Amino acid sequence: MGSGPEVGATEEDVVKAQQDLEEELLSSSYQNFLAFVFAIEEVNNNPHLLPNVSLGYEFHNFIHSHWSMLESSFILLTGQDEIPNYTCGRDSRPVVVLTGAPWATSAQIGPLLELYRFPQVTFGSFDSMLTENGQFPSLYQVAQKDTSLALGMISLMLHFTWTWFENPAEEQVNLDVKRKLEAKYDIINFWNFPEGVRLRVKTPDSICSESCHPGFRKTPQEGKAACCFDCTPCLGNEITNDTNMEACTKCPDHQYPNIQHNHCLPKSVTFLTYEDPLGMVLASTALSLALLTGGILGLFVKHRDTPIVKANNRSLSYILLLSLTFCFLCSLLFIGRPNTATCILQQTTFGLVFTMAVSTVLAKTLTVVLAFKVTAPGRRTRQVLISGAPNFIIPICSLVQFIVCGIWMGTNPPFIDTDAHSEHGHIIIVCNKGSLTAFYCVLGYLGSLALGTFTVAFLARNLPDTFNEAKFLTFSMVVFCSVWVAFLPVYYSTKGKVMVAMEVFSILASSAGLLSCIFAPKCYIILLRPDRNSVQGFRNKTHAVRKMS
């Protein structure tokens, strides 16, 4: 709608304009136009407001289509909609355009009016899009005064004879940089008691739902008013510490929420300790097995000249027992507070001592195979067996693993890390393996060595079984491989201290499998069947086997 000075407006013009208005204008905005016409008439009928000047007006119905809006804008500016930039058939020209409440109308016709530097005023709620001075420099937004709310509050107080507008929060009505009028009001009820006692009570908010207490957040009810909401509890690592919070807030990584989810508490630092029941059991088991292995080593040294000990190279038996002792003891590196040294020693010691143990089993298996091949005349394997060539397998295999561990430590070694998410309320100090690729290379090499040992032992299982431990070596490798194959999926499905405990358990289980499968039968003969641990016993058993065959 445009407005501008128009001299000599008659009563017939006003009546005709009202008739046209009733025929053409949209019914949804009809009351706004009636108010506008009434205001213009009041100004024109008052000789003291604008002496010798009458305000004229014309209405344009901006239907919500781009073409209709542009056409109406051209008619408003030029008096016709065919030739732009020419004014036709006008005695007076509008000086300002008043658009309706919808912001879309102002946004669409604003760029066209701006070409002619034509002022535009929009009334209704403020919109941030229209406050962009670079795009709408000639547009100004206005709104009605916020007096109806104040008058309603005064009427309410007068009705209930309450004592009056101080705002306890001492908040003022401010017009911000976006020209949005924002004000907050409190209604205070003063209760007067005898002897001059006065109590000031704030009236509760008008809501249709109970307030959400700390630990809960508001969830709007779909299709209902903004004051209607549900209270949803905060989950996981989130809290709310005030009433009617819109969203839950996450606790920092070093803190965790209490049971009520209304306060963050500091997490305690923890790790697999010797005082922990799980750590105590694992440490006791490791020490017990290490002592048992040392006792078996002492027993073999004491009976070093007996056939059961001398069979299959007693030096290899000593090396294997020493390696197993270190395997049991290396598990203790995983218990206690981690530091840089223990994180590095955990993986390097584990890889090297287990490689030594498995390569020793491989050397013992090859010794069995070569020993029985020597019995056939004309074989050159006798020289290989006498030279101790199988014993060189141990340093060669250990050297390869040492190189792999050296590359690991030189590129991306293990380091101290923290796990703040596995256990509620705790920060777990763990050893990060650094390079997972290097860790898998150590395990892969160890697994390949064990698989090769198993293959050789399996091929030698049908050799004569007098003092032949090929079957026991085969079974020991089955146990060893089974433990570590089962270890990987279980290890990566656990977190925190349980993950460390699983690694320790796998070390102890695989080492105990080698110890029991290889040395338990020998200890049985040495301690309980000494009659079989002699040359005569060997001959009697051989004679019995041949007689049965």
XYZ file of C-alpha atoms in Angstrom:
549
model
C 0.000 0.000 0.000
C 1.407 3.441 -0.809
C 0.792 6.728 0.999
C 1.579 10.313 0.016
C 0.126 13.856 0.103
C -2.951 14.320 -1.991
C -4.754 17.668 -1.962
C -8.541 17.953 -2.319
C -9.707 14.432 -1.603
C -13.533 14.321 -1.609
C -15.918 12.206 0.431
C -17.024 10.436 -2.764
C -13.430 9.360 -3.362
C -13.237 7.828 0.091
C -16.539 5.954 -0.347
C -15.471 4.678 -3.755
C -12.121 3.551 -2.345
C -13.883 1.677 0.440
C -16.148 -0.073 -2.056
C -13.202 -1.106 -4.209
C -11.411 -2.269 -1.074
C -14.269 -4.571 -0.089
C -14.318 -6.122 -3.561
C -10.618 -6.720 -4.152
C -8.643 -7.065 -0.910
C -7.934 -10.356 0.742
C -10.249 -11.131 3.615
C -7.389 -12.199 5.928
C -5.939 -8.629 5.960
C -9.237 -6.748 5.792
C -9.124 -5.484 9.376
C -5.666 -3.989 8.819
C -6.895 -1.946 5.868
C -9.934 -0.720 7.761
C -7.657 0.463 10.554
C -5.427 2.196 8.009
C -8.375 3.996 6.371
C -9.688 5.040 9.771
C -6.302 6.484 10.746
C -6.029 8.448 7.476
C -9.512 9.901 7.958
C -8.743 10.905 11.530
C -5.626 12.742 10.391
C -7.422 14.491 7.513
C -10.378 15.527 9.697
C -8.137 17.099 12.330
C -7.100 20.619 11.148
C -4.391 20.847 13.792
C -2.335 17.847 12.644
C -1.591 18.668 8.987
C -3.007 22.123 8.173
C -3.887 22.623 4.487
C -2.649 19.093 3.676
C -4.683 15.961 3.082
C -3.232 12.459 2.952
C -4.157 10.279 0.025
C -3.728 6.534 -0.366
C -4.204 3.703 -2.765
C -4.343 -0.049 -2.161
C -2.693 -2.814 -4.116
C -3.460 -6.466 -3.537
C -0.106 -8.330 -3.525
C -1.176 -11.877 -4.269
C 1.586 -14.403 -3.520
C 3.041 -14.743 -6.998
C 6.110 -13.024 -8.390
C 4.356 -11.667 -11.480
C 1.435 -10.186 -9.559
C 3.763 -8.478 -7.103
C 5.922 -6.983 -9.862
C 2.869 -5.820 -11.793
C 1.379 -4.130 -8.728
C 4.720 -2.516 -7.939
C 4.998 -1.048 -11.457
C 1.436 0.311 -11.291
C 2.274 1.865 -7.936
C 5.442 3.520 -9.229
C 4.471 4.567 -12.772
C 0.699 4.370 -13.003
C 0.895 1.650 -15.677
C 2.485 -1.790 -16.097
C 3.796 -1.669 -19.672
C 6.629 0.868 -20.000
C 9.026 1.062 -17.051
C 10.667 4.316 -15.904
C 7.764 6.472 -17.226
C 5.033 7.984 -15.087
C 1.652 8.096 -16.769
C -1.738 9.395 -15.719
C -0.781 10.643 -12.238
C -1.600 13.970 -10.601
C 0.202 13.030 -7.415
C 2.904 10.528 -6.621
C 3.169 8.275 -3.546
C 6.089 8.991 -1.283
C 6.258 5.771 0.733
C 5.060 2.197 0.548
C 3.577 0.402 3.543
C 3.681 -3.375 3.191
C 1.762 -5.871 5.245
C 2.879 -8.128 8.025
C 4.214 -11.088 5.946
C 7.957 -10.656 5.510
C 7.896 -12.425 2.114
C 6.069 -9.499 0.488
C 8.661 -6.966 1.665
C 11.529 -9.237 0.658
C 10.198 -9.740 -2.882
C 9.234 -6.181 -3.816
C 12.068 -4.566 -1.849
C 14.781 -4.972 -4.551
C 12.493 -3.386 -7.193
C 11.565 -0.421 -4.997
C 15.223 0.017 -4.087
C 16.052 0.674 -7.751
C 13.985 3.895 -7.458
C 15.178 4.663 -3.915
C 11.560 4.349 -2.854
C 11.066 4.208 0.942
C 9.376 1.121 2.321
C 7.908 0.596 5.794
C 6.799 -2.791 7.050
C 4.849 -3.404 10.209
C 4.502 -6.557 12.264
C 7.064 -8.810 13.858
C 10.717 -8.015 13.187
C 12.593 -10.270 10.781
C 16.391 -10.512 10.721
C 16.449 -10.947 6.917
C 15.001 -7.465 6.410
C 17.578 -5.846 8.722
C 20.355 -6.346 6.163
C 21.235 -2.748 5.319
C 23.203 -3.698 2.241
C 20.193 -5.346 0.617
C 17.350 -3.211 2.022
C 18.789 0.233 2.856
C 15.439 2.013 2.306
C 13.335 -0.378 4.384
C 12.374 0.229 7.984
C 10.521 -2.141 10.294
C 8.091 -0.956 12.933
C 5.957 -2.769 15.481
C 3.233 -1.850 17.877
C 4.198 -0.808 21.372
C 4.439 -3.546 23.974
C 1.760 -1.919 26.123
C -0.994 -4.496 25.961
C 0.987 -6.883 28.140
C 1.668 -4.191 30.708
C -1.990 -3.133 30.788
C -3.023 -6.754 31.240
C -0.635 -7.155 34.157
C -1.944 -3.979 35.795
C -5.540 -5.149 35.373
C -4.628 -8.475 36.928
C -2.980 -6.811 39.911
C -5.869 -4.430 40.440
C -8.326 -7.302 40.341
C -6.458 -9.254 43.014
C -5.430 -6.099 44.947
C -1.750 -6.943 44.526
C 0.971 -4.359 45.187
C 2.901 -3.227 42.025
C 6.157 -3.348 37.479
C 9.568 -3.914 40.382
C 11.274 -6.547 38.328
C 13.354 -8.588 40.814
C 15.858 -9.394 38.088
C 16.242 -5.624 37.477
C 16.033 -6.291 33.733
C 15.334 -3.374 31.414
C 13.563 -3.164 28.073
C 16.316 -2.992 25.469
C 16.382 -2.629 21.707
C 19.224 -4.835 20.480
C 21.353 -4.388 17.363
C 18.760 -6.280 15.326
C 16.076 -3.870 16.592
C 14.175 -6.672 18.323
C 12.165 -5.659 21.323
C 12.848 -8.059 24.150
C 11.501 -7.702 27.649
C 10.994 -10.080 30.536
C 8.424 -9.629 33.246
C 7.831 -11.140 36.654
C 4.563 -10.969 38.574
C 5.264 -10.691 42.295
C 2.578 -11.285 44.904
C 3.184 -9.458 48.214
C 1.520 -11.162 51.170
C 0.997 -8.854 54.144
C 0.867 -10.507 57.563
C 0.178 -8.993 61.002
C 2.843 -6.941 62.751
C 4.281 -5.648 59.499
C 5.482 -9.001 58.120
C 5.543 -8.985 54.327
C 6.352 -11.979 52.070
C 7.178 -11.552 48.407
C 6.207 -14.565 46.246
C 6.769 -14.941 42.510
C 3.730 -16.388 40.752
C 4.487 -19.617 38.888
C 4.858 -19.780 35.117
C 1.889 -20.708 32.992
C 2.722 -24.179 31.703
C 0.826 -27.343 30.954
C 3.658 -29.679 32.103
C 5.526 -30.139 35.331
C 9.024 -28.665 35.465
C 11.903 -30.903 34.425
C 14.255 -31.351 37.366
C 18.059 -31.508 37.065
C 19.068 -34.718 35.331
C 16.274 -34.326 32.755
C 15.818 -32.259 29.611
C 12.699 -30.846 27.984
C 11.342 -32.646 24.926
C 8.601 -30.698 23.057
C 5.285 -32.443 22.594
C 4.509 -32.510 18.900
C 1.493 -30.506 17.883
C 1.119 -28.750 21.245
C 2.055 -25.356 22.672
C 5.633 -24.535 23.620
C 4.792 -24.812 27.311
C 3.841 -28.480 26.859
C 6.798 -30.847 26.999
C 8.006 -34.196 28.309
C 10.954 -34.701 30.643
C 13.564 -37.026 29.124
C 16.388 -38.303 31.356
C 19.966 -37.546 30.347
C 21.848 -40.629 29.207
C 25.458 -41.700 28.924
C 27.990 -39.061 29.890
C 25.482 -36.170 29.929
C 23.938 -34.072 32.712
C 21.694 -31.092 33.379
C 22.254 -29.060 36.528
C 19.263 -26.729 36.335
C 15.498 -26.895 35.983
C 13.827 -26.996 32.551
C 17.020 -27.338 30.549
C 16.565 -27.575 26.796
C 19.499 -29.988 26.249
C 21.861 -32.182 28.230
C 25.536 -31.251 28.535
C 28.387 -33.744 28.213
C 30.833 -34.128 31.074
C 34.526 -33.642 30.192
C 36.556 -36.778 29.493
C 38.161 -36.678 32.939
C 34.753 -36.559 34.659
C 31.627 -38.725 34.741
C 27.990 -38.074 35.725
C 26.587 -39.153 39.074
C 23.587 -41.483 39.296
C 21.123 -38.577 39.149
C 22.919 -37.130 36.075
C 22.878 -33.658 37.617
C 26.551 -33.287 38.503
C 29.929 -34.270 37.035
C 32.351 -36.113 39.314
C 36.114 -36.523 38.782
C 37.189 -39.924 37.476
C 39.693 -41.973 39.465
C 42.847 -43.244 37.768
C 43.139 -47.033 37.704
C 45.131 -49.854 36.101
C 45.713 -53.585 36.607
C 47.491 -53.601 39.973
C 48.940 -56.366 42.109
C 46.413 -55.445 44.817
C 43.514 -55.974 42.420
C 42.006 -59.485 42.826
C 42.454 -60.199 39.128
C 46.012 -58.901 39.133
C 46.797 -60.834 42.297
C 45.586 -64.126 40.787
C 47.523 -63.588 37.556
C 50.732 -62.578 39.351
C 50.512 -65.552 41.745
C 49.921 -67.916 38.842
C 52.883 -66.497 36.900
C 55.253 -66.807 39.857
C 54.030 -70.314 40.685
C 54.513 -71.517 37.105
C 57.950 -69.867 36.917
C 58.993 -71.662 40.144
C 57.592 -74.939 38.814
C 59.571 -74.527 35.588
C 62.700 -73.788 37.595
C 62.062 -76.938 39.656
C 61.735 -79.042 36.488
C 64.993 -77.549 35.214
C 66.692 -78.548 38.468
C 65.232 -82.064 38.181
C 66.591 -82.427 34.631
C 70.032 -81.219 35.671
C 70.046 -83.751 38.520
C 69.111 -86.613 36.153
C 71.085 -85.291 33.188
C 72.788 -88.645 32.516
C 69.568 -90.656 32.284
C 68.181 -91.724 28.909
C 64.938 -89.727 29.276
C 66.902 -86.494 29.702
C 69.614 -87.219 27.152
C 67.045 -88.125 24.492
C 66.345 -85.400 21.908
C 69.255 -83.189 23.019
C 69.205 -82.250 26.695
C 70.766 -78.852 25.923
C 67.638 -77.965 23.978
C 65.535 -79.071 26.958
C 67.509 -76.716 29.214
C 67.072 -73.816 26.738
C 63.356 -74.501 26.428
C 62.885 -74.579 30.206
C 64.781 -71.303 30.599
C 62.708 -69.728 27.807
C 59.457 -70.856 29.443
C 60.616 -69.426 32.774
C 61.099 -66.033 31.124
C 57.745 -66.401 29.354
C 56.008 -66.752 32.718
C 57.951 -63.872 34.246
C 57.399 -61.500 31.307
C 53.678 -61.520 32.091
C 54.484 -59.557 35.261
C 55.439 -56.600 33.056
C 51.751 -56.210 32.182
C 50.715 -55.823 35.842
C 51.262 -52.598 37.793
C 51.286 -48.928 36.789
C 52.513 -48.647 33.194
C 55.446 -46.434 32.299
C 57.470 -45.918 29.138
C 60.004 -48.618 30.010
C 57.453 -51.294 30.877
C 55.365 -50.480 27.773
C 58.385 -51.124 25.552
C 59.590 -54.179 27.490
C 56.141 -55.783 27.432
C 56.112 -56.302 23.682
C 59.824 -56.823 22.970
C 60.306 -59.322 25.805
C 57.125 -61.163 24.894
C 58.104 -61.429 21.217
C 61.710 -62.531 21.839
C 61.204 -65.097 24.614
C 58.264 -66.742 22.866
C 60.220 -66.869 19.621
C 63.073 -68.547 21.484
C 60.696 -71.059 23.059
C 58.919 -71.984 19.805
C 62.156 -72.151 17.818
C 63.567 -74.466 20.501
C 60.561 -76.746 20.065
C 61.194 -76.654 16.305
C 64.850 -77.614 16.878
C 63.821 -80.510 19.156
C 61.334 -81.720 16.527
C 63.980 -81.664 13.782
C 66.333 -83.527 16.104
C 63.756 -86.297 16.492
C 63.269 -86.571 12.731
C 67.029 -86.594 12.009
C 67.718 -89.096 14.794
C 65.475 -91.710 13.285
C 66.741 -91.052 9.758
C 70.317 -91.733 10.923
C 69.391 -95.369 11.684
C 69.104 -96.030 7.940
C 72.570 -96.904 6.446
C 74.100 -94.657 3.858
C 72.341 -91.475 5.050
C 74.210 -88.173 5.223
C 71.948 -86.899 7.953
C 74.268 -88.383 10.577
C 76.805 -85.621 9.955
C 74.087 -83.007 10.173
C 72.895 -84.427 13.496
C 76.376 -84.706 14.966
C 77.269 -81.144 13.943
C 74.314 -79.782 15.950
C 72.856 -77.980 12.948
C 69.287 -77.991 14.400
C 70.556 -75.873 17.281
C 71.298 -72.986 14.903
C 67.582 -72.594 14.304
C 67.211 -70.865 17.681
C 69.567 -67.899 17.106
C 68.474 -67.491 13.478
C 64.747 -67.353 14.300
C 65.382 -65.136 17.325
C 67.469 -62.746 15.207
C 64.617 -62.278 12.736
C 62.212 -61.456 15.549
C 64.784 -59.127 17.083
C 65.018 -57.199 13.792
C 61.226 -56.906 13.585
C 61.052 -55.608 17.166
C 63.907 -53.196 16.471
C 62.079 -51.708 13.496
C 58.955 -51.428 15.644
C 60.765 -49.626 18.442
C 62.541 -47.336 15.982
C 59.450 -46.221 14.064
C 56.381 -46.190 16.321
C 57.096 -47.744 19.733
C 54.487 -48.417 22.422
C 53.620 -45.513 24.712
C 51.492 -44.693 27.747
C 47.857 -43.962 26.945
C 44.603 -43.423 28.838
C 41.207 -45.028 28.348
C 38.425 -42.831 29.748
C 35.436 -44.702 28.305
C 35.755 -48.428 29.086
C 34.918 -48.324 32.790
C 32.353 -45.961 34.286
C 33.946 -43.448 36.594
C 37.523 -44.509 35.878
C 40.425 -43.417 33.684
C 42.476 -46.519 32.874
C 46.202 -46.121 32.224
C 47.197 -48.564 29.499
C 50.073 -49.187 27.123
C 49.207 -48.244 23.566
C 50.948 -50.585 21.162
C 51.925 -47.742 18.869
C 52.124 -49.461 15.508
C 49.455 -52.137 15.222
C 51.077 -53.292 11.995
C 54.321 -54.062 13.817
C 52.404 -55.832 16.593
C 50.634 -58.013 14.023
C 53.996 -58.729 12.351
C 55.402 -59.995 15.673
C 52.335 -62.185 16.249
C 52.274 -63.303 12.598
C 55.919 -64.333 12.635
C 55.415 -66.172 15.908
C 52.328 -67.893 14.506
C 54.166 -68.917 11.323
C 56.970 -70.389 13.401
C 54.491 -72.306 15.535
C 52.640 -73.568 12.446
C 55.903 -74.793 10.910
C 56.837 -76.544 14.142
C 53.426 -78.196 14.280
C 53.760 -79.414 10.687
C 57.164 -81.018 11.279
C 56.039 -82.598 14.549
C 52.863 -83.920 12.928
C 54.881 -85.631 10.165
C 57.098 -87.285 12.794
C 54.240 -88.552 14.964
C 54.403 -92.149 13.638
C 58.098 -92.717 14.373
C 58.953 -95.337 17.031
C 57.805 -93.949 20.379
C 60.568 -95.134 22.688
C 61.847 -91.888 24.156
C 60.259 -90.188 21.135
C 58.534 -86.942 22.104
C 57.218 -86.095 18.621
C 53.641 -86.768 19.665
C 54.008 -84.556 22.738
C 55.591 -81.806 20.630
C 52.668 -82.002 18.193
C 50.107 -81.729 20.961
C 51.992 -78.852 22.589
C 51.857 -76.893 19.326
C 48.122 -77.589 18.993
C 47.572 -76.119 22.465
C 49.857 -73.163 21.758
C 48.193 -72.258 18.438
C 44.680 -72.742 19.861
C 45.362 -70.298 22.698
C 46.609 -67.525 20.424
C 43.962 -68.068 17.745
C 41.289 -67.682 20.427
C 43.168 -64.730 21.938
C 42.735 -62.216 19.098
C 38.904 -62.016 18.900
C 38.535 -62.102 22.682
C 41.294 -59.507 23.136
C 39.685 -56.965 20.815
C 36.207 -57.522 22.218
C 37.312 -56.403 25.710
C 38.372 -53.028 27.052
C 40.435 -51.567 29.838
C 41.914 -53.788 32.530
C 40.165 -56.879 31.179
C 42.017 -56.471 27.875
C 45.362 -56.445 29.693
C 44.300 -59.415 31.804
C 43.400 -61.370 28.645
C 46.888 -60.803 27.244
C 48.484 -61.992 30.492
C 46.192 -65.032 30.589
C 47.119 -65.985 27.004
C 50.828 -65.750 27.810
C 50.412 -67.969 30.867
C 48.083 -70.461 29.138
C 50.266 -70.953 26.056
C 53.445 -71.261 28.125
C 51.790 -73.714 30.515
C 50.616 -75.744 27.503
C 54.172 -76.118 26.231
C 55.467 -76.970 29.709
C 52.866 -79.595 30.505
C 52.682 -81.291 27.109
C 56.455 -81.646 26.650
C 57.822 -82.135 30.180
C 54.995 -83.702 32.178
C 55.550 -87.202 30.630
C 59.301 -86.969 31.264
C 58.781 -85.900 34.895
C 56.347 -88.789 35.316
C 59.025 -91.308 34.224
C 61.795 -89.677 36.269
C 59.786 -89.438 39.488
C 57.286 -92.314 39.334
C 58.697 -94.838 36.835
C 62.473 -94.819 37.312
C 62.587 -98.428 36.038
C 61.844 -97.163 32.548
C 64.538 -94.475 32.765
C 67.448 -96.886 32.082
C 69.068 -98.790 29.206
C 67.657 -102.089 30.524
C 64.174 -100.580 30.698
C 64.618 -99.255 27.198
C 65.587 -102.764 25.932
C 62.703 -104.437 27.740
C 60.222 -101.987 26.277
C 61.696 -102.386 22.803
C 61.565 -106.184 23.077
C 57.948 -106.019 24.249
C 57.000 -103.774 21.353
C 58.653 -106.100 18.807
C 57.001 -109.184 20.363
C 53.574 -107.527 20.127
C 54.166 -106.645 16.506
